[in-house]
JSON list of C-alpha atoms in Angstrom, two decimals:
[
{"chain": "A", "resi": 6, "resn": "GLY", "atom": "CA", "xyz": [-6.26, 4.26, -4.17]},
{"chain": "A", "resi": 7, "resn": "GLU", "atom": "CA", "xyz": [-2.78, 4.57, -3.81]},
{"chain": "A", "resi": 8, "resn": "ASP", "atom": "CA", "xyz": [-1.10, 2.89, -0.68]},
{"chain": "A", "resi": 9, "resn": "VAL", "atom": "CA", "xyz": [2.14, 1.71, -0.22]},
{"chain": "A", "resi": 10, "resn": "GLU", "atom": "CA", "xyz": [3.10, -0.13, 2.80]},
{"chain": "A", "resi": 11, "resn": "GLN", "atom": "CA", "xyz": [6.12, -0.79, 4.84]},
{"chain": "A", "resi": 12, "resn": "SER", "atom": "CA", "xyz": [7.18, -2.07, 8.12]},
{"chain": "A", "resi": 13, "resn": "LEU", "atom": "CA", "xyz": [8.42, 0.55, 10.16]},
{"chain": "A", "resi": 14, "resn": "PHE", "atom": "CA", "xyz": [11.62, -0.69, 11.84]},
{"chain": "A", "resi": 15, "resn": "LEU", "atom": "CA", "xyz": [14.24, -3.07, 11.16]},
{"chain": "A", "resi": 16, "resn": "SER", "atom": "CA", "xyz": [17.45, -4.05, 13.52]},
{"chain": "A", "resi": 17, "resn": "VAL", "atom": "CA", "xyz": [20.49, -6.00, 12.57]},
{"chain": "A", "resi": 18, "resn": "ARG", "atom": "CA", "xyz": [23.83, -6.56, 13.30]},
{"chain": "A", "resi": 19, "resn": "GLU", "atom": "CA", "xyz": [26.88, -5.43, 11.43]},
{"chain": "A", "resi": 20, "resn": "GLY", "atom": "CA", "xyz": [27.88, -8.20, 8.52]},
{"chain": "A", "resi": 21, "resn": "ASP", "atom": "CA", "xyz": [24.17, -9.48, 8.45]},
{"chain": "A", "resi": 22, "resn": "SER", "atom": "CA", "xyz": [22.02, -9.28, 5.74]},
{"chain": "A", "resi": 23, "resn": "SER", "atom": "CA", "xyz": [19.13, -6.92, 5.94]},
{"chain": "A", "resi": 24, "resn": "VAL", "atom": "CA", "xyz": [15.60, -7.25, 3.95]},
{"chain": "A", "resi": 25, "resn": "ILE", "atom": "CA", "xyz": [13.29, -4.66, 3.86]},
{"chain": "A", "resi": 26, "resn": "ASN", "atom": "CA", "xyz": [9.86, -5.30, 2.70]},
{"chain": "A", "resi": 27, "resn": "CYS", "atom": "CA", "xyz": [7.17, -3.25, 0.99]},
{"chain": "A", "resi": 28, "resn": "THR", "atom": "CA", "xyz": [3.94, -3.92, -0.53]},
{"chain": "A", "resi": 29, "resn": "TYR", "atom": "CA", "xyz": [1.99, -1.16, -3.15]},
{"chain": "A", "resi": 30, "resn": "THR", "atom": "CA", "xyz": [-1.29, -1.28, -4.74]},
{"chain": "A", "resi": 31, "resn": "ASP", "atom": "CA", "xyz": [-0.82, 0.07, -8.35]},
{"chain": "A", "resi": 32, "resn": "SER", "atom": "CA", "xyz": [0.09, -2.76, -10.89]},
{"chain": "A", "resi": 33, "resn": "SER", "atom": "CA", "xyz": [0.17, -0.09, -13.75]},
{"chain": "A", "resi": 34, "resn": "SER", "atom": "CA", "xyz": [3.69, 1.29, -11.82]},
{"chain": "A", "resi": 35, "resn": "THR", "atom": "CA", "xyz": [6.13, 1.08, -14.55]},
{"chain": "A", "resi": 36, "resn": "TYR", "atom": "CA", "xyz": [9.15, 1.31, -12.24]},
{"chain": "A", "resi": 37, "resn": "LEU", "atom": "CA", "xyz": [9.25, 0.78, -8.57]},
{"chain": "A", "resi": 38, "resn": "TYR", "atom": "CA", "xyz": [11.87, 2.84, -6.29]},
{"chain": "A", "resi": 39, "resn": "TRP", "atom": "CA", "xyz": [14.18, 2.40, -3.36]},
{"chain": "A", "resi": 40, "resn": "TYR", "atom": "CA", "xyz": [15.09, 5.89, -1.68]},
{"chain": "A", "resi": 41, "resn": "LYS", "atom": "CA", "xyz": [17.56, 6.17, 1.19]},
{"chain": "A", "resi": 42, "resn": "GLN", "atom": "CA", "xyz": [17.09, 8.82, 3.81]},
{"chain": "A", "resi": 43, "resn": "GLU", "atom": "CA", "xyz": [20.10, 9.68, 6.02]},
{"chain": "A", "resi": 44, "resn": "PRO", "atom": "CA", "xyz": [19.55, 11.76, 9.32]},
{"chain": "A", "resi": 45, "resn": "GLY", "atom": "CA", "xyz": [19.14, 15.21, 8.49]},
{"chain": "A", "resi": 46, "resn": "ALA", "atom": "CA", "xyz": [19.19, 14.94, 4.79]},
{"chain": "A", "resi": 47, "resn": "GLY", "atom": "CA", "xyz": [16.96, 14.62, 1.78]},
{"chain": "A", "resi": 48, "resn": "LEU", "atom": "CA", "xyz": [16.07, 11.01, -0.11]},
{"chain": "A", "resi": 49, "resn": "GLN", "atom": "CA", "xyz": [18.63, 10.02, -2.38]},
{"chain": "A", "resi": 50, "resn": "LEU", "atom": "CA", "xyz": [17.60, 7.36, -5.19]},
{"chain": "A", "resi": 51, "resn": "LEU", "atom": "CA", "xyz": [18.91, 3.81, -4.29]},
{"chain": "A", "resi": 52, "resn": "THR", "atom": "CA", "xyz": [18.04, 1.97, -6.83]},
{"chain": "A", "resi": 53, "resn": "TYR", "atom": "CA", "xyz": [14.90, 0.97, -9.07]},
{"chain": "A", "resi": 54, "resn": "ILE", "atom": "CA", "xyz": [13.39, -1.86, -10.91]},
{"chain": "A", "resi": 55, "resn": "PHE", "atom": "CA", "xyz": [11.41, -1.98, -13.98]},
{"chain": "A", "resi": 56, "resn": "SER", "atom": "CA", "xyz": [8.01, -3.77, -13.43]},
{"chain": "A", "resi": 57, "resn": "ASN", "atom": "CA", "xyz": [8.67, -6.57, -16.10]},
{"chain": "A", "resi": 58, "resn": "MET", "atom": "CA", "xyz": [11.91, -7.73, -14.09]},
{"chain": "A", "resi": 59, "resn": "ASP", "atom": "CA", "xyz": [11.71, -10.15, -11.09]},
{"chain": "A", "resi": 60, "resn": "MET", "atom": "CA", "xyz": [15.17, -9.10, -9.95]},
{"chain": "A", "resi": 61, "resn": "LYS", "atom": "CA", "xyz": [18.02, -6.39, -10.03]},
{"chain": "A", "resi": 62, "resn": "GLN", "atom": "CA", "xyz": [21.46, -7.04, -8.50]},
{"chain": "A", "resi": 63, "resn": "ASP", "atom": "CA", "xyz": [23.80, -3.74, -7.79]},
{"chain": "A", "resi": 64, "resn": "GLN", "atom": "CA", "xyz": [26.63, -4.72, -5.60]},
{"chain": "A", "resi": 65, "resn": "ARG", "atom": "CA", "xyz": [25.44, -5.09, -2.13]},
{"chain": "A", "resi": 66, "resn": "LEU", "atom": "CA", "xyz": [21.76, -4.11, -3.02]},
{"chain": "A", "resi": 67, "resn": "THR", "atom": "CA", "xyz": [19.28, -7.01, -4.69]},
{"chain": "A", "resi": 68, "resn": "VAL", "atom": "CA", "xyz": [16.09, -5.90, -5.41]},
{"chain": "A", "resi": 69, "resn": "LEU", "atom": "CA", "xyz": [12.80, -8.63, -5.86]},
{"chain": "A", "resi": 70, "resn": "LEU", "atom": "CA", "xyz": [9.76, -7.82, -7.43]},
{"chain": "A", "resi": 71, "resn": "ASN", "atom": "CA", "xyz": [6.85, -9.97, -7.23]},
{"chain": "A", "resi": 72, "resn": "LYS", "atom": "CA", "xyz": [4.01, -8.48, -9.44]},
{"chain": "A", "resi": 73, "resn": "LYS", "atom": "CA", "xyz": [1.59, -10.85, -8.52]},
{"chain": "A", "resi": 74, "resn": "ASP", "atom": "CA", "xyz": [1.60, -10.35, -4.87]},
{"chain": "A", "resi": 75, "resn": "LYS", "atom": "CA", "xyz": [2.60, -6.60, -5.53]},
{"chain": "A", "resi": 76, "resn": "HIS", "atom": "CA", "xyz": [5.63, -6.83, -3.10]},
{"chain": "A", "resi": 77, "resn": "LEU", "atom": "CA", "xyz": [8.62, -5.69, -3.27]},
{"chain": "A", "resi": 78, "resn": "SER", "atom": "CA", "xyz": [11.85, -6.27, -1.17]},
{"chain": "A", "resi": 79, "resn": "LEU", "atom": "CA", "xyz": [15.27, -4.81, -0.72]},
{"chain": "A", "resi": 80, "resn": "ARG", "atom": "CA", "xyz": [18.24, -6.80, 0.49]},
{"chain": "A", "resi": 81, "resn": "ILE", "atom": "CA", "xyz": [21.27, -5.36, 1.71]},
{"chain": "A", "resi": 82, "resn": "ALA", "atom": "CA", "xyz": [24.37, -7.77, 2.10]},
{"chain": "A", "resi": 83, "resn": "ASP", "atom": "CA", "xyz": [26.99, -7.51, 4.66]},
{"chain": "A", "resi": 84, "resn": "THR", "atom": "CA", "xyz": [25.20, -4.45, 6.45]},
{"chain": "A", "resi": 85, "resn": "GLN", "atom": "CA", "xyz": [27.44, -1.71, 7.33]},
{"chain": "A", "resi": 86, "resn": "THR", "atom": "CA", "xyz": [26.78, 0.80, 10.42]},
{"chain": "A", "resi": 87, "resn": "GLY", "atom": "CA", "xyz": [26.71, 3.18, 7.42]},
{"chain": "A", "resi": 88, "resn": "ASP", "atom": "CA", "xyz": [23.78, 1.60, 6.01]},
{"chain": "A", "resi": 89, "resn": "SER", "atom": "CA", "xyz": [21.73, 2.89, 9.06]},
{"chain": "A", "resi": 90, "resn": "ALA", "atom": "CA", "xyz": [19.20, 4.99, 7.59]},
{"chain": "A", "resi": 91, "resn": "ILE", "atom": "CA", "xyz": [15.21, 5.02, 6.79]},
{"chain": "A", "resi": 92, "resn": "TYR", "atom": "CA", "xyz": [14.40, 3.05, 3.38]},
{"chain": "A", "resi": 93, "resn": "PHE", "atom": "CA", "xyz": [11.70, 4.07, 1.55]},
{"chain": "A", "resi": 94, "resn": "CYS", "atom": "CA", "xyz": [9.90, 2.45, -1.41]},
{"chain": "A", "resi": 95, "resn": "ALA", "atom": "CA", "xyz": [7.98, 4.22, -4.21]},
{"chain": "A", "resi": 96, "resn": "GLU", "atom": "CA", "xyz": [5.42, 3.38, -6.94]},
{"chain": "A", "resi": 97, "resn": "SER", "atom": "CA", "xyz": [4.59, 5.58, -9.60]},
{"chain": "A", "resi": 98, "resn": "PRO", "atom": "CA", "xyz": [0.87, 5.57, -10.62]},
{"chain": "A", "resi": 99, "resn": "GLY", "atom": "CA", "xyz": [1.16, 8.40, -12.66]},
{"chain": "A", "resi": 100, "resn": "PHE", "atom": "CA", "xyz": [3.08, 10.48, -14.81]},
{"chain": "A", "resi": 101, "resn": "GLN", "atom": "CA", "xyz": [6.22, 11.57, -13.29]},
{"chain": "A", "resi": 102, "resn": "LYS", "atom": "CA", "xyz": [4.60, 11.15, -10.15]},
{"chain": "A", "resi": 103, "resn": "LEU", "atom": "CA", "xyz": [5.90, 8.81, -7.18]},
{"chain": "A", "resi": 104, "resn": "VAL", "atom": "CA", "xyz": [3.97, 7.58, -4.01]},
{"chain": "A", "resi": 105, "resn": "PHE", "atom": "CA", "xyz": [6.20, 6.72, -1.05]},
{"chain": "A", "resi": 106, "resn": "GLY", "atom": "CA", "xyz": [5.68, 4.16, 1.58]},
{"chain": "A", "resi": 107, "resn": "THR", "atom": "CA", "xyz": [6.11, 5.18, 5.27]},
{"chain": "A", "resi": 108, "resn": "GLY", "atom": "CA", "xyz": [9.50, 4.04, 5.47]},
{"chain": "A", "resi": 109, "resn": "THR", "atom": "CA", "xyz": [11.47, 1.68, 7.34]},
{"chain": "A", "resi": 110, "resn": "ARG", "atom": "CA", "xyz": [14.17, 2.89, 9.89]},
{"chain": "A", "resi": 111, "resn": "LEU", "atom": "CA", "xyz": [17.19, 0.24, 9.68]},
{"chain": "A", "resi": 112, "resn": "LEU", "atom": "CA", "xyz": [19.34, 0.10, 12.59]},
{"chain": "A", "resi": 113, "resn": "VAL", "atom": "CA", "xyz": [22.58, -1.38, 12.56]},
{"chain": "A", "resi": 114, "resn": "SER", "atom": "CA", "xyz": [24.53, -2.31, 15.85]},
{"chain": "A", "resi": 115, "resn": "PRO", "atom": "CA", "xyz": [27.89, -3.45, 15.95]},
{"chain": "B", "resi": 1, "resn": "ASP", "atom": "CA", "xyz": [27.49, 21.60, -9.67]},
{"chain": "B", "resi": 2, "resn": "ALA", "atom": "CA", "xyz": [23.58, 21.75, -10.21]},
{"chain": "B", "resi": 3, "resn": "GLU", "atom": "CA", "xyz": [21.68, 21.65, -6.74]},
{"chain": "B", "resi": 4, "resn": "ILE", "atom": "CA", "xyz": [18.33, 22.17, -5.00]},
{"chain": "B", "resi": 5, "resn": "THR", "atom": "CA", "xyz": [18.21, 24.39, -2.15]},
{"chain": "B", "resi": 6, "resn": "GLN", "atom": "CA", "xyz": [15.38, 24.94, 0.52]},
{"chain": "B", "resi": 7, "resn": "SER", "atom": "CA", "xyz": [15.02, 27.66, 2.86]},
{"chain": "B", "resi": 8, "resn": "PRO", "atom": "CA", "xyz": [14.75, 28.48, 5.69]},
{"chain": "B", "resi": 9, "resn": "ARG", "atom": "CA", "xyz": [16.08, 25.25, 6.86]},
{"chain": "B", "resi": 10, "resn": "HIS", "atom": "CA", "xyz": [14.15, 25.92, 10.02]},
{"chain": "B", "resi": 11, "resn": "LYS", "atom": "CA", "xyz": [10.99, 27.86, 11.36]},
{"chain": "B", "resi": 12, "resn": "ILE", "atom": "CA", "xyz": [8.86, 28.38, 13.81]},
{"chain": "B", "resi": 13, "resn": "THR", "atom": "CA", "xyz": [5.70, 30.27, 13.85]},
{"chain": "B", "resi": 14, "resn": "GLU", "atom": "CA", "xyz": [2.33, 31.01, 15.02]},
{"chain": "B", "resi": 15, "resn": "THR", "atom": "CA", "xyz": [-0.99, 29.47, 14.25]},
{"chain": "B", "resi": 16, "resn": "GLY", "atom": "CA", "xyz": [-2.79, 31.83, 11.87]},
{"chain": "B", "resi": 17, "resn": "ARG", "atom": "CA", "xyz": [0.42, 33.24, 10.36]},
{"chain": "B", "resi": 18, "resn": "GLN", "atom": "CA", "xyz": [1.34, 33.27, 6.66]},
{"chain": "B", "resi": 19, "resn": "VAL", "atom": "CA", "xyz": [4.63, 31.29, 6.19]},
{"chain": "B", "resi": 20, "resn": "THR", "atom": "CA", "xyz": [6.47, 30.44, 2.70]},
{"chain": "B", "resi": 21, "resn": "LEU", "atom": "CA", "xyz": [9.00, 28.00, 1.91]},
{"chain": "B", "resi": 22, "resn": "ALA", "atom": "CA", "xyz": [11.21, 28.59, -0.71]},
{"chain": "B", "resi": 23, "resn": "CYS", "atom": "CA", "xyz": [12.75, 25.78, -3.31]},
{"chain": "B", "resi": 24, "resn": "HIS", "atom": "CA", "xyz": [15.48, 27.01, -6.15]},
{"chain": "B", "resi": 25, "resn": "GLN", "atom": "CA", "xyz": [16.88, 24.39, -8.26]},
{"chain": "B", "resi": 26, "resn": "THR", "atom": "CA", "xyz": [19.53, 24.86, -10.61]},
{"chain": "B", "resi": 27, "resn": "TRP", "atom": "CA", "xyz": [19.14, 21.51, -12.69]},
{"chain": "B", "resi": 28, "resn": "ASN", "atom": "CA", "xyz": [16.69, 23.08, -15.25]},
{"chain": "B", "resi": 29, "resn": "HIS", "atom": "CA", "xyz": [14.35, 20.48, -14.31]},
{"chain": "B", "resi": 30, "resn": "ASN", "atom": "CA", "xyz": [10.81, 20.93, -15.72]},
{"chain": "B", "resi": 31, "resn": "ASN", "atom": "CA", "xyz": [8.99, 19.14, -12.93]},
{"chain": "B", "resi": 32, "resn": "MET", "atom": "CA", "xyz": [9.05, 20.08, -9.17]},
{"chain": "B", "resi": 33, "resn": "PHE", "atom": "CA", "xyz": [7.49, 18.77, -6.56]},
{"chain": "B", "resi": 34, "resn": "TRP", "atom": "CA", "xyz": [6.64, 19.42, -2.55]},
{"chain": "B", "resi": 35, "resn": "TYR", "atom": "CA", "xyz": [6.29, 16.62, 0.07]},
{"chain": "B", "resi": 36, "resn": "ARG", "atom": "CA", "xyz": [5.78, 16.63, 3.75]},
{"chain": "B", "resi": 37, "resn": "GLN", "atom": "CA", "xyz": [7.61, 13.99, 6.02]},
{"chain": "B", "resi": 38, "resn": "ASP", "atom": "CA", "xyz": [5.42, 12.61, 8.94]},
{"chain": "B", "resi": 39, "resn": "LEU", "atom": "CA", "xyz": [6.01, 9.96, 11.32]},
{"chain": "B", "resi": 40, "resn": "GLY", "atom": "CA", "xyz": [3.84, 7.17, 10.31]},
{"chain": "B", "resi": 41, "resn": "HIS", "atom": "CA", "xyz": [3.04, 8.54, 7.10]},
{"chain": "B", "resi": 42, "resn": "GLY", "atom": "CA", "xyz": [6.21, 8.78, 5.12]},
{"chain": "B", "resi": 43, "resn": "LEU", "atom": "CA", "xyz": [6.17, 11.28, 2.50]},
{"chain": "B", "resi": 44, "resn": "ARG", "atom": "CA", "xyz": [2.94, 12.79, 1.17]},
{"chain": "B", "resi": 45, "resn": "LEU", "atom": "CA", "xyz": [2.55, 14.81, -1.89]},
{"chain": "B", "resi": 46, "resn": "ILE", "atom": "CA", "xyz": [1.28, 18.25, -1.43]},
{"chain": "B", "resi": 47, "resn": "HIS", "atom": "CA", "xyz": [1.51, 20.58, -4.88]},
{"chain": "B", "resi": 48, "resn": "TYR", "atom": "CA", "xyz": [3.49, 19.64, -8.12]},
{"chain": "B", "resi": 49, "resn": "SER", "atom": "CA", "xyz": [4.52, 21.27, -11.15]},
{"chain": "B", "resi": 50, "resn": "TYR", "atom": "CA", "xyz": [5.35, 20.53, -14.77]},
{"chain": "B", "resi": 51, "resn": "GLY", "atom": "CA", "xyz": [6.66, 23.83, -16.02]},
{"chain": "B", "resi": 52, "resn": "VAL", "atom": "CA", "xyz": [6.26, 27.22, -15.74]},
{"chain": "B", "resi": 53, "resn": "GLN", "atom": "CA", "xyz": [2.89, 28.44, -15.01]},
{"chain": "B", "resi": 54, "resn": "ASP", "atom": "CA", "xyz": [1.24, 24.68, -14.26]},
{"chain": "B", "resi": 55, "resn": "THR", "atom": "CA", "xyz": [0.58, 23.67, -10.66]},
{"chain": "B", "resi": 56, "resn": "ASN", "atom": "CA", "xyz": [-1.36, 20.67, -9.73]},
{"chain": "B", "resi": 57, "resn": "LYS", "atom": "CA", "xyz": [-3.01, 19.22, -6.14]},
{"chain": "B", "resi": 58, "resn": "GLY", "atom": "CA", "xyz": [-1.30, 16.28, -4.70]},
{"chain": "B", "resi": 59, "resn": "GLU", "atom": "CA", "xyz": [-3.21, 14.04, -1.84]},
{"chain": "B", "resi": 60, "resn": "VAL", "atom": "CA", "xyz": [-2.49, 16.96, 1.24]},
{"chain": "B", "resi": 61, "resn": "SER", "atom": "CA", "xyz": [-3.11, 20.27, -0.75]},
{"chain": "B", "resi": 62, "resn": "ASP", "atom": "CA", "xyz": [-5.45, 21.73, 1.40]},
{"chain": "B", "resi": 63, "resn": "GLY", "atom": "CA", "xyz": [-4.24, 24.98, 3.57]},
{"chain": "B", "resi": 64, "resn": "TYR", "atom": "CA", "xyz": [-1.15, 25.00, 0.93]},
{"chain": "B", "resi": 65, "resn": "SER", "atom": "CA", "xyz": [-0.60, 26.82, -2.40]},
{"chain": "B", "resi": 66, "resn": "VAL", "atom": "CA", "xyz": [2.06, 26.87, -4.80]},
{"chain": "B", "resi": 67, "resn": "SER", "atom": "CA", "xyz": [3.07, 29.23, -8.19]},
{"chain": "B", "resi": 68, "resn": "ARG", "atom": "CA", "xyz": [5.39, 28.84, -10.60]},
{"chain": "B", "resi": 69, "resn": "SER", "atom": "CA", "xyz": [6.60, 31.95, -12.42]},
{"chain": "B", "resi": 70, "resn": "ASN", "atom": "CA", "xyz": [9.81, 30.56, -13.69]},
{"chain": "B", "resi": 71, "resn": "THR", "atom": "CA", "xyz": [11.90, 27.09, -14.19]},
{"chain": "B", "resi": 72, "resn": "GLU", "atom": "CA", "xyz": [14.05, 27.33, -11.06]},
{"chain": "B", "resi": 73, "resn": "ASP", "atom": "CA", "xyz": [11.21, 28.36, -8.27]},
{"chain": "B", "resi": 74, "resn": "LEU", "atom": "CA", "xyz": [8.59, 26.63, -6.78]},
{"chain": "B", "resi": 75, "resn": "PRO", "atom": "CA", "xyz": [7.62, 28.21, -3.59]},
{"chain": "B", "resi": 76, "resn": "LEU", "atom": "CA", "xyz": [4.91, 26.72, -1.12]},
{"chain": "B", "resi": 77, "resn": "THR", "atom": "CA", "xyz": [3.26, 29.24, 0.87]},
{"chain": "B", "resi": 78, "resn": "LEU", "atom": "CA", "xyz": [0.78, 28.13, 4.09]},
{"chain": "B", "resi": 79, "resn": "GLU", "atom": "CA", "xyz": [-1.83, 31.03, 3.84]},
{"chain": "B", "resi": 80, "resn": "SER", "atom": "CA", "xyz": [-2.83, 30.70, 7.61]},
{"chain": "B", "resi": 81, "resn": "ALA", "atom": "CA", "xyz": [-0.63, 28.27, 9.38]},
{"chain": "B", "resi": 82, "resn": "ALA", "atom": "CA", "xyz": [-2.18, 25.39, 11.75]},
{"chain": "B", "resi": 83, "resn": "SER", "atom": "CA", "xyz": [-0.99, 23.32, 14.28]},
{"chain": "B", "resi": 84, "resn": "SER", "atom": "CA", "xyz": [-1.35, 20.47, 11.65]},
{"chain": "B", "resi": 85, "resn": "GLN", "atom": "CA", "xyz": [1.04, 21.63, 9.53]},
{"chain": "B", "resi": 86, "resn": "THR", "atom": "CA", "xyz": [3.74, 21.24, 11.58]},
{"chain": "B", "resi": 87, "resn": "SER", "atom": "CA", "xyz": [6.31, 18.78, 9.76]},
{"chain": "B", "resi": 88, "resn": "VAL", "atom": "CA", "xyz": [9.00, 18.67, 7.43]},
{"chain": "B", "resi": 89, "resn": "TYR", "atom": "CA", "xyz": [8.97, 19.80, 4.01]},
{"chain": "B", "resi": 90, "resn": "PHE", "atom": "CA", "xyz": [11.11, 18.32, 1.12]},
{"chain": "B", "resi": 91, "resn": "CYS", "atom": "CA", "xyz": [11.13, 19.86, -2.20]},
{"chain": "B", "resi": 92, "resn": "ALA", "atom": "CA", "xyz": [12.15, 17.75, -5.33]},
{"chain": "B", "resi": 93, "resn": "SER", "atom": "CA", "xyz": [12.68, 18.08, -8.85]},
{"chain": "B", "resi": 94, "resn": "SER", "atom": "CA", "xyz": [13.02, 16.05, -11.89]},
{"chain": "B", "resi": 95, "resn": "ASP", "atom": "CA", "xyz": [13.71, 16.05, -15.53]},
{"chain": "B", "resi": 96, "resn": "SER", "atom": "CA", "xyz": [11.12, 13.45, -17.73]},
{"chain": "B", "resi": 97, "resn": "GLY", "atom": "CA", "xyz": [11.94, 10.54, -15.75]},
{"chain": "B", "resi": 98, "resn": "ASN", "atom": "CA", "xyz": [10.78, 9.43, -12.26]},
{"chain": "B", "resi": 99, "resn": "VAL", "atom": "CA", "xyz": [14.07, 9.95, -10.49]},
{"chain": "B", "resi": 100, "resn": "LEU", "atom": "CA", "xyz": [13.52, 12.89, -8.13]},
{"chain": "B", "resi": 101, "resn": "THR", "atom": "CA", "xyz": [16.49, 14.97, -6.81]},
{"chain": "B", "resi": 102, "resn": "PHE", "atom": "CA", "xyz": [15.38, 16.01, -3.26]},
{"chain": "B", "resi": 103, "resn": "GLY", "atom": "CA", "xyz": [16.40, 19.35, -1.15]},
{"chain": "B", "resi": 104, "resn": "ALA", "atom": "CA", "xyz": [17.47, 18.92, 2.54]},
{"chain": "B", "resi": 105, "resn": "GLY", "atom": "CA", "xyz": [14.40, 19.82, 3.85]},
{"chain": "B", "resi": 106, "resn": "SER", "atom": "CA", "xyz": [12.54, 22.42, 5.90]},
{"chain": "B", "resi": 107, "resn": "ARG", "atom": "CA", "xyz": [11.29, 21.63, 9.39]},
{"chain": "B", "resi": 108, "resn": "LEU", "atom": "CA", "xyz": [7.86, 23.63, 10.36]},
{"chain": "B", "resi": 109, "resn": "THR", "atom": "CA", "xyz": [6.90, 23.95, 13.60]},
{"chain": "B", "resi": 110, "resn": "VAL", "atom": "CA", "xyz": [3.42, 25.84, 14.25]},
{"chain": "B", "resi": 111, "resn": "LEU", "atom": "CA", "xyz": [3.07, 26.99, 17.89]}
]
């Protein structure tokens, strides 16, 4: 079945790098996604990676994909307090449908 | 600017009552989705629609229904609210791809 797993919580200091990990189950997913949810708001797309890529970099964000292990990670360089949020990874097992992970709450302390 | 709005943002109701959560989008997106968010479960798909008159069940559809009479709206109805349906509900829409645009959420408490 479809199941996307993430650790629930990550705490880092401002200026450090954050790495949020995700494991997914559907190897047919064409794209894998990272969404960000700030307090009291809906989710917003942060970045995504095509399944035939190993890595994608977008400014402070680096996405790594290991298809063999079905492992996805999001690295945030120079983490800022404004990065504190819940981060969701998502796979796309079907036509225009997403399955989200449990979310990782990132807390950045000064 | 195009947007997706949910109402009400907060609702308290009693067990057994019918509740409808509204979702309205002005993106002219064909696809609309309802998710619920619960601690430890992330977002789970309730119902979705790929166009007018089309509705489909998601993984947690029991106790919920939707209807799609126009492009802009996908109301979510709880026929007889239960305490297990206390949650935060998110509506989302998308065009042809998998990039979802989310509403701000509706927090529902069933007493």
